[in-house]
């Protein structure tokens, strides 16, 4: 799943939402890293320094301090959220397979490259001034923060692609406000599809069996029931959809569901009151309002350590499930090792196999050639028959005539011995 959140001001956003892993633990910090061709132009690489992120937020060059875009930015960041399928999160966070985390990170980097291809700025010169025409720039400035748990403390491997609202126009030689429309429109289509395909290949290469689904994919050995147990927010969303339909007599739109996912309780309360007043012409009761926003997330992070979060997650598993998860990871490693052994066998063994294959091929070729020659070469009987059809000499003709006369005489009553003797004499001549 991919979500997008526009950050208008962003002051304190790093501390409140990015470095705290969706819960707060004193002394622990999630460190982001820079990605994007735009970040390279600003000489930003490696771990994110909060000072540099603040410079991008305030529209300043991190190195020189100069103003980046000619106009004041109304939006400072686009926070693009990219989440792994639940089964992948369980393997990475609960089962502790670090390979899965690495695969997810690689796929996130690929998704950033796909988004970056669609980066653009508005064209405001001449007849384009009052239009929404854009020019492709192909560069963004993104700080990536990877978290492994949700605010409900369920395992949820996800990344925040905190993208600055700037992009560099090489032709005009300066920075302008990013026009993210093409990026964001493709986020839940082409980019999400590419992300899932890439993650699928990596999971299979690790030795896991992937089960395709309409909403992503699952992993053989991790059932739906276990996924639901670690999907409290998903359960809450379904309850919200049912509650919304009961109150407004219609299903919530996709945008309304996204608002439920992203908003805090205070913003959700205000939205519900306005929405209710608009449809029914009156203010909802306090009781109804409280019932409607009962499972919206709090704007405050829970204070808990990462070790405690992992203990809570492990506590949701039965001893048998713990054992099966461990076996699943070990089995995938064994499959992976077998594949690697087959690909890295000794050079001598590879040469032996090649030689054997070549001998078989040569033998087949030689046999085929012999069969072809035998079919094209005339037999001795055929050659004799062909020779017999050749023109006869005058002497041969005379001999055959005399032999014919002798045979005729035999049929006319001459003794057999006389006939045979005559044939022998004529044959000698």
C-alpha positions as a printed NumPy array, in Angstrom:
array([[  0.   ,   0.   ,   0.   ],
       [  1.16 ,   3.538,  -0.794],
       [ -0.154,   6.625,   0.979],
       [  0.623,  10.301,   0.409],
       [  0.518,  13.085,   2.974],
       [  1.143,  16.767,   2.239],
       [  3.189,  18.507,   4.931],
       [  2.406,  22.248,   4.921],
       [  4.783,  23.451,   7.634],
       [  6.708,  20.432,   8.886],
       [  8.303,  22.057,  11.93 ],
       [  9.101,  19.292,  14.407],
       [  7.974,  16.625,  11.901],
       [ 11.318,  14.822,  12.146],
       [ 11.107,  14.308,  15.885],
       [  7.38 ,  13.621,  16.058],
       [  6.941,  11.245,  13.122],
       [ 10.208,  10.116,  11.557],
       [ 12.92 ,   9.412,  14.123],
       [ 10.54 ,   7.793,  16.652],
       [  9.421,   4.654,  14.72 ],
       [  5.678,   5.356,  15.246],
       [  6.201,   5.065,  19.002],
       [  8.471,   6.973,  21.343],
       [ 11.368,   5.443,  23.234],
       [ 13.877,   7.717,  24.925],
       [ 17.412,   7.146,  23.728],
       [ 16.293,   5.317,  20.58 ],
       [ 16.267,   6.958,  17.167],
       [ 15.523,   5.942,  13.598],
       [ 18.124,   7.451,  11.274],
       [ 17.099,   8.247,   7.728],
       [ 19.216,   8.265,   4.575],
       [ 19.228,  10.477,   1.479],
       [ 18.067,   9.354,  -1.943],
       [ 17.392,  11.035,  -5.279],
       [ 19.355,  12.867,  -7.96 ],
       [ 18.198,  16.149,  -6.453],
       [ 19.835,  15.209,  -3.148],
       [ 23.088,  14.587,  -5.008],
       [ 22.874,  18.06 ,  -6.559],
       [ 22.579,  19.475,  -3.035],
       [ 25.554,  17.32 ,  -1.94 ],
       [ 23.351,  15.316,   0.42 ],
       [ 24.278,  11.66 ,   0.879],
       [ 24.396,   9.015,   3.57 ],
       [ 22.596,   9.452,   6.923],
       [ 20.201,  12.371,   7.244],
       [ 21.513,  15.228,   9.353],
       [ 18.547,  17.046,  10.981],
       [ 20.24 ,  20.36 ,  10.094],
       [ 20.178,  19.472,   6.389],
       [ 16.559,  18.311,   6.531],
       [ 15.625,  21.577,   8.215],
       [ 17.373,  23.492,   5.42 ],
       [ 15.296,  21.68 ,   2.794],
       [ 12.14 ,  22.335,   4.846],
       [ 12.849,  26.056,   4.971],
       [ 13.715,  26.243,   1.252],
       [ 17.451,  26.824,   1.713],
       [ 20.502,  25.238,   0.138],
       [ 22.036,  22.933,   2.811],
       [ 25.592,  23.965,   1.907],
       [ 25.375,  27.66 ,   1.041],
       [ 22.228,  28.657,   2.887],
       [ 20.925,  30.419,  -0.232],
       [ 17.233,  30.378,  -1.09 ],
       [ 16.343,  27.511,  -3.417],
       [ 13.061,  28.323,  -5.199],
       [ 12.09 ,  31.874,  -6.232],
       [  8.688,  31.605,  -4.508],
       [  7.707,  30.664,  -0.992],
       [  6.695,  27.022,  -0.712],
       [  3.101,  26.389,   0.382],
       [  3.933,  22.713,   0.957],
       [  7.358,  21.768,   2.336],
       [  7.263,  17.956,   2.121],
       [  5.367,  15.143,   0.413],
       [  5.451,  12.176,   2.796],
       [  4.959,   9.1  ,   0.592],
       [  4.362,   5.984,   2.677],
       [  5.291,   2.573,   1.266],
       [  4.305,  -0.534,   3.252],
       [  5.229,  -4.202,   2.87 ],
       [  2.561,  -6.948,   2.805],
       [  1.715,  -8.157,   6.3  ],
       [  3.324, -11.597,   5.84 ],
       [  6.597,  -9.904,   4.863],
       [  6.439,  -7.729,   7.982],
       [  5.877, -10.792,  10.174],
       [  8.941, -12.504,   8.716],
       [ 11.118,  -9.418,   9.103],
       [  9.989,  -8.198,  12.52 ],
       [  8.542, -11.168,  14.434],
       [ 10.572, -14.004,  12.883],
       [ 13.679, -11.795,  12.715],
       [ 14.787, -12.566,   9.148],
       [ 17.138,  -9.656,   8.403],
       [ 17.304, -10.651,   4.739],
       [ 13.691,  -9.524,   4.379],
       [ 14.511,  -6.072,   5.752],
       [ 17.345,  -5.723,   3.251],
       [ 15.108,  -6.833,   0.379],
       [ 12.437,  -4.317,   1.408],
       [ 15.012,  -1.508,   1.55 ],
       [ 16.273,  -2.388,  -1.935],
       [ 12.72 ,  -2.343,  -3.312],
       [ 12.086,   1.036,  -1.679],
       [ 15.144,   2.453,  -3.457],
       [ 13.831,   1.111,  -6.764],
       [ 10.432,   2.694,  -6.108],
       [ 12.115,   6.051,  -5.492],
       [ 13.826,   5.79 ,  -8.873],
       [ 10.461,   5.104, -10.521],
       [  8.863,   8.082,  -8.766],
       [ 11.811,  10.291,  -9.682],
       [ 11.314,   9.596, -13.397],
       [  7.959,  11.375, -13.087],
       [  9.242,  14.447, -11.218],
       [  8.355,  17.756, -12.875],
       [  8.032,  21.52 , -12.371],
       [  5.428,  23.928, -13.712],
       [  6.151,  25.987, -16.804],
       [  5.096,  29.589, -16.162],
       [  6.765,  31.536, -18.96 ],
       [  4.904,  33.177, -21.884],
       [  1.61 ,  31.569, -22.866],
       [  2.08 ,  28.887, -20.178],
       [  1.723,  31.357, -17.292],
       [ -1.943,  30.603, -16.542],
       [ -1.76 ,  26.901, -17.418],
       [ -0.898,  23.747, -15.518],
       [  1.689,  22.7  , -18.104],
       [  4.703,  20.952, -16.645],
       [  8.251,  20.102, -17.644],
       [  9.897,  16.82 , -16.651],
       [ 13.014,  17.258, -14.496],
       [ 13.667,  13.707, -13.274],
       [ 15.158,  14.624,  -9.886],
       [ 13.894,  14.762,  -6.301],
       [ 15.306,  15.269,  -2.82 ],
       [ 14.133,  12.452,  -0.544],
       [ 14.923,  11.488,   3.043],
       [ 14.014,   7.832,   3.654],
       [ 12.971,   6.615,   7.103],
       [ 12.187,   2.914,   7.568],
       [  9.989,   1.831,  10.477],
       [  9.059,  -1.694,  11.511],
       [  5.938,  -1.222,  13.665],
       [  2.626,   0.602,  13.445],
       [  1.182,   2.942,  16.053],
       [ -0.877,  -0.026,  17.18 ],
       [  2.494,  -1.732,  17.82 ],
       [  1.793,  -4.421,  15.229],
       [  4.683,  -5.532,  12.98 ],
       [  4.494,  -3.248,   9.956],
       [  7.587,  -2.779,   7.817],
       [  7.119,   0.544,   6.03 ],
       [  9.065,   3.491,   4.709],
       [  8.455,   7.233,   4.8  ],
       [  9.779,   8.872,   1.628],
       [  9.944,  12.446,   2.876],
       [ 10.358,  14.317,  -0.385],
       [ 11.22 ,  18.003,  -0.442],
       [  8.933,  20.207,  -2.533],
       [ 11.789,  21.189,  -4.86 ],
       [ 13.274,  19.978,  -8.152],
       [ 16.118,  21.306, -10.301],
       [ 15.48 ,  22.506, -13.866],
       [ 18.76 ,  21.993, -15.724],
       [ 17.651,  24.036, -18.728],
       [ 16.85 ,  27.127, -16.676],
       [ 19.641,  26.411, -14.204],
       [ 17.732,  26.764, -10.929],
       [ 15.395,  25.133,  -8.421],
       [ 11.591,  25.319,  -8.632],
       [  8.679,  23.945,  -6.652],
       [  8.096,  20.281,  -7.409],
       [  4.939,  19.45 ,  -9.364],
       [  4.195,  15.999,  -7.893],
       [  0.947,  15.205,  -9.728],
       [  2.451,  12.666, -12.16 ],
       [  4.431,  11.061,  -9.338],
       [  1.482,  10.721,  -7.017],
       [ -0.961,   9.558,  -9.68 ],
       [  1.351,   6.677, -10.543],
       [  2.155,   5.829,  -6.912],
       [ -0.69 ,   3.352,  -6.348],
       [ -0.584,   2.085,  -9.926],
       [  2.643,   1.57 , -11.845],
       [  5.015,   2.242,  -8.943],
       [  3.144,  -0.005,  -6.512],
       [  2.995,  -2.77 ,  -9.127],
       [  6.708,  -2.534,  -9.797],
       [  7.433,  -2.526,  -6.054],
       [  5.388,  -5.685,  -5.448],
       [  6.917,  -7.523,  -8.43 ],
       [ 10.415,  -6.676,  -7.279],
       [  9.702,  -7.726,  -3.686],
       [  8.097, -10.954,  -4.923],
       [ 11.242, -11.915,  -6.86 ],
       [ 13.442, -11.222,  -3.856],
       [ 11.262, -13.241,  -1.485],
       [ 11.281, -16.199,  -3.892],
       [ 15.059, -15.903,  -4.309],
       [ 15.346, -16.181,  -0.517],
       [ 13.492, -19.509,  -0.625],
       [  9.95 , -18.378,   0.324],
       [  6.877, -19.427,  -1.634],
       [  4.81 , -16.382,  -2.608],
       [  1.006, -16.559,  -2.892],
       [ -0.361, -13.852,  -5.266],
       [ -3.358, -11.853,  -4.044],
       [ -5.444,  -9.001,  -5.383],
       [ -4.123,  -6.686,  -2.658],
       [ -0.487,  -7.826,  -2.838],
       [  0.754, -11.265,  -1.855],
       [  1.065, -13.687,   1.031],
       [  3.7  , -16.237,   2.056],
       [  3.091, -19.996,   2.213],
       [  3.237, -20.965,   5.889],
       [  1.758, -17.709,   7.228],
       [ -2.03 , -17.969,   7.335],
       [ -4.649, -15.26 ,   7.059],
       [ -5.602, -15.684,  10.703],
       [ -2.079, -14.851,  11.844],
       [ -1.953, -11.847,   9.526],
       [ -5.239, -10.553,  10.943],
       [ -3.967, -10.98 ,  14.492],
       [ -1.154,  -8.569,  13.661],
       [ -3.406,  -6.159,  11.715],
       [ -5.265,  -4.201,  14.336],
       [ -5.415,  -1.082,  12.166],
       [ -6.896,  -3.069,   9.291],
       [ -9.581,  -4.413,  11.61 ],
       [-10.312,  -0.88 ,  12.816],
       [-10.61 ,   0.352,   9.244],
       [-13.231,  -2.282,   8.434],
       [-15.147,  -1.291,  11.565],
       [-14.966,   2.367,  10.481],
       [-16.347,   1.527,   7.024],
       [-19.275,  -0.337,   8.601],
       [-19.926,   2.475,  11.102],
       [-19.756,   5.137,   8.362],
       [-22.317,   3.286,   6.259],
       [-24.664,   2.968,   9.238],
       [-24.506,   6.711,   9.947],
       [-24.494,   8.151,   6.403],
       [-26.308,   5.314,   4.569],
       [-23.537,   5.038,   1.983],
       [-20.091,   3.515,   1.737],
       [-17.119,   5.801,   2.441],
       [-15.067,   6.903,  -0.56 ],
       [-11.48 ,   5.84 ,  -1.027],
       [-10.359,   9.334,  -0.021],
       [-12.469,   9.157,   3.148],
       [-10.83 ,   5.852,   4.094],
       [ -7.386,   7.406,   3.551],
       [ -8.388,  10.236,   5.897],
       [ -9.236,   7.657,   8.54 ],
       [ -5.811,   6.072,   8.085],
       [ -3.836,   9.323,   8.264],
       [ -5.742,  11.664,  10.578],
       [ -5.487,  11.976,  14.328],
       [ -8.49 ,  11.916,  16.626],
       [ -8.842,  15.708,  16.891],
       [ -8.89 ,  16.256,  13.117],
       [-11.229,  13.278,  12.679],
       [-13.706,  14.703,  15.207],
       [-13.856,  18.053,  13.428],
       [-14.3  ,  16.376,  10.057],
       [-17.135,  14.158,  11.307],
       [-19.035,  17.077,  12.855],
       [-18.78 ,  19.116,   9.63 ],
       [-19.742,  16.143,   7.468],
       [-22.738,  15.284,   9.671],
       [-23.964,  18.899,   9.741],
       [-23.673,  19.141,   5.941],
       [-25.772,  16.018,   5.343],
       [-28.346,  16.239,   8.137],
       [-28.431,  19.966,   8.868],
       [-27.655,  19.586,  12.565],
       [-24.768,  18.925,  14.937],
       [-24.296,  15.278,  16.015],
       [-24.641,  14.415,  19.678],
       [-21.519,  14.086,  21.805],
       [-22.239,  10.4  ,  22.323],
       [-22.531,   9.737,  18.569],
       [-19.344,  11.68 ,  17.864],
       [-17.394,   9.734,  20.483],
       [-18.688,   6.422,  19.123],
       [-17.736,   7.389,  15.575],
       [-14.133,   8.415,  16.335],
       [-13.505,   5.755,  18.974],
       [-10.734,   3.996,  17.039],
       [ -8.974,   6.915,  15.389],
       [ -5.317,   6.977,  16.252],
       [ -3.95 ,   9.375,  18.822],
       [ -1.716,  12.223,  17.693],
       [  0.634,  11.325,  20.571],
       [  3.111,   8.476,  20.297],
       [  3.089,   5.694,  22.857],
       [  6.091,   5.661,  25.185],
       [  7.551,   2.181,  24.939],
       [ 10.918,   0.656,  24.063],
       [ 11.565,  -1.389,  20.937],
       [ 12.431,  -4.431,  23.071],
       [  9.053,  -4.16 ,  24.819],
       [  7.257,  -3.839,  21.477],
       [  8.888,  -7.026,  20.225],
       [  7.991,  -8.857,  23.447],
       [  4.345,  -7.844,  23.005],
       [  4.401,  -9.107,  19.428],
       [  5.959, -12.427,  20.438],
       [  3.328, -12.806,  23.158],
       [  0.613, -12.969,  20.472],
       [  2.129, -16.209,  19.172],
       [  1.519, -19.703,  20.519],
       [  4.604, -21.921,  21.151],
       [  3.659, -23.904,  18.06 ],
       [  3.511, -20.768,  15.906],
       [  6.909, -19.639,  17.185],
       [  8.347, -23.005,  16.173],
       [  6.661, -22.963,  12.756],
       [  7.928, -19.465,  11.984],
       [ 11.469, -20.51 ,  12.909],
       [ 11.156, -23.606,  10.714],
       [  9.85 , -21.476,   7.84 ],
       [ 12.864, -19.171,   8.   ],
       [ 15.312, -22.089,   8.326],
       [ 13.688, -23.928,   5.432],
       [ 13.971, -20.847,   3.195],
       [ 17.652, -20.515,   4.1  ],
       [ 18.225, -24.181,   3.241],
       [ 16.54 , -23.765,  -0.151],
       [ 18.614, -20.673,  -0.799],
       [ 21.857, -22.435,   0.136],
       [ 21.027, -25.353,  -2.156],
       [ 20.444, -22.997,  -5.075],
       [ 23.693, -21.175,  -4.371],
       [ 25.597, -24.487,  -4.184],
       [ 24.215, -25.489,  -7.566],
       [ 25.304, -22.151,  -9.019],
       [ 28.785, -22.201,  -7.46 ],
       [ 29.877, -25.847,  -8.014],
       [ 33.594, -26.522,  -8.528],
       [ 35.027, -25.441, -11.909],
       [ 36.325, -28.99 , -12.522],
       [ 32.821, -30.385, -12.035],
       [ 31.416, -27.745, -14.385],
       [ 34.045, -28.673, -17.005],
       [ 33.276, -32.378, -16.594],
       [ 29.577, -31.747, -17.146],
       [ 30.336, -29.637, -20.228],
       [ 32.629, -32.375, -21.638],
       [ 29.99 , -35.038, -21.113],
       [ 27.376, -32.911, -22.773],
       [ 29.728, -32.231, -25.71 ],
       [ 30.455, -35.952, -26.164],
       [ 26.747, -36.733, -26.254],
       [ 26.146, -33.957, -28.781],
       [ 29.06 , -35.111, -30.97 ],
       [ 27.789, -38.694, -30.889],
       [ 24.307, -37.606, -31.913],
       [ 25.731, -35.486, -34.732],
       [ 27.906, -38.359, -36.039],
       [ 24.988, -40.805, -35.981],
       [ 22.75 , -38.369, -37.815],
       [ 25.441, -37.817, -40.453],
       [ 25.853, -41.585, -41.059],
       [ 22.112, -42.   , -41.423],
       [ 21.994, -39.148, -43.909],
       [ 24.842, -40.635, -45.977],
       [ 23.262, -44.106, -46.005],
       [ 20.007, -42.638, -47.304],
       [ 21.756, -40.697, -50.113],
       [ 24.252, -43.505, -51.207],
       [ 22.833, -45.989, -53.848],
       [ 22.93 , -49.69 , -52.974],
       [ 24.939, -52.334, -54.993],
       [ 21.719, -53.865, -56.26 ],
       [ 20.546, -50.476, -57.381],
       [ 23.828, -49.812, -59.197],
       [ 23.668, -53.183, -61.025],
       [ 20.145, -52.49 , -62.081],
       [ 21.224, -49.109, -63.358],
       [ 24.181, -50.697, -65.282],
       [ 21.855, -53.274, -66.852],
       [ 19.885, -50.489, -68.388],
       [ 23.011, -49.128, -70.181],
       [ 23.206, -49.49 , -74.066],
       [ 24.567, -52.941, -75.259],
       [ 27.4  , -53.399, -77.773],
       [ 26.897, -55.178, -81.116],
       [ 28.756, -58.305, -79.926],
       [ 26.603, -58.497, -76.767],
       [ 23.477, -58.292, -78.883],
       [ 24.68 , -61.145, -81.184],
       [ 25.502, -63.335, -78.177],
       [ 22.05 , -62.843, -76.674],
       [ 20.426, -63.681, -80.017],
       [ 22.349, -67.   , -80.283],
       [ 21.453, -67.897, -76.705],
       [ 17.851, -67.238, -77.523],
       [ 18.004, -69.517, -80.557],
       [ 19.466, -72.366, -78.498],
       [ 16.72 , -72.028, -75.879],
       [ 14.128, -72.037, -78.648],
       [ 15.628, -75.218, -80.092],
       [ 15.437, -76.878, -76.682],
       [ 11.736, -76.163, -76.516],
       [ 11.365, -77.685, -79.955],
       [ 12.593, -81.188, -78.829],
       [ 16.412, -81.087, -78.896],
       [ 18.001, -83.111, -76.057],
       [ 18.738, -81.153, -72.906],
       [ 22.402, -82.138, -72.874],
       [ 22.831, -80.868, -76.426],
       [ 21.248, -77.575, -75.56 ],
       [ 23.47 , -77.123, -72.495],
       [ 26.579, -78.001, -74.45 ],
       [ 25.667, -75.484, -77.136],
       [ 25.172, -72.767, -74.526],
       [ 28.616, -73.427, -73.026],
       [ 30.322, -73.322, -76.445],
       [ 28.639, -70.088, -77.387],
       [ 29.499, -68.56 , -74.015],
       [ 33.216, -69.35 , -74.62 ],
       [ 33.089, -67.616, -78.008]])
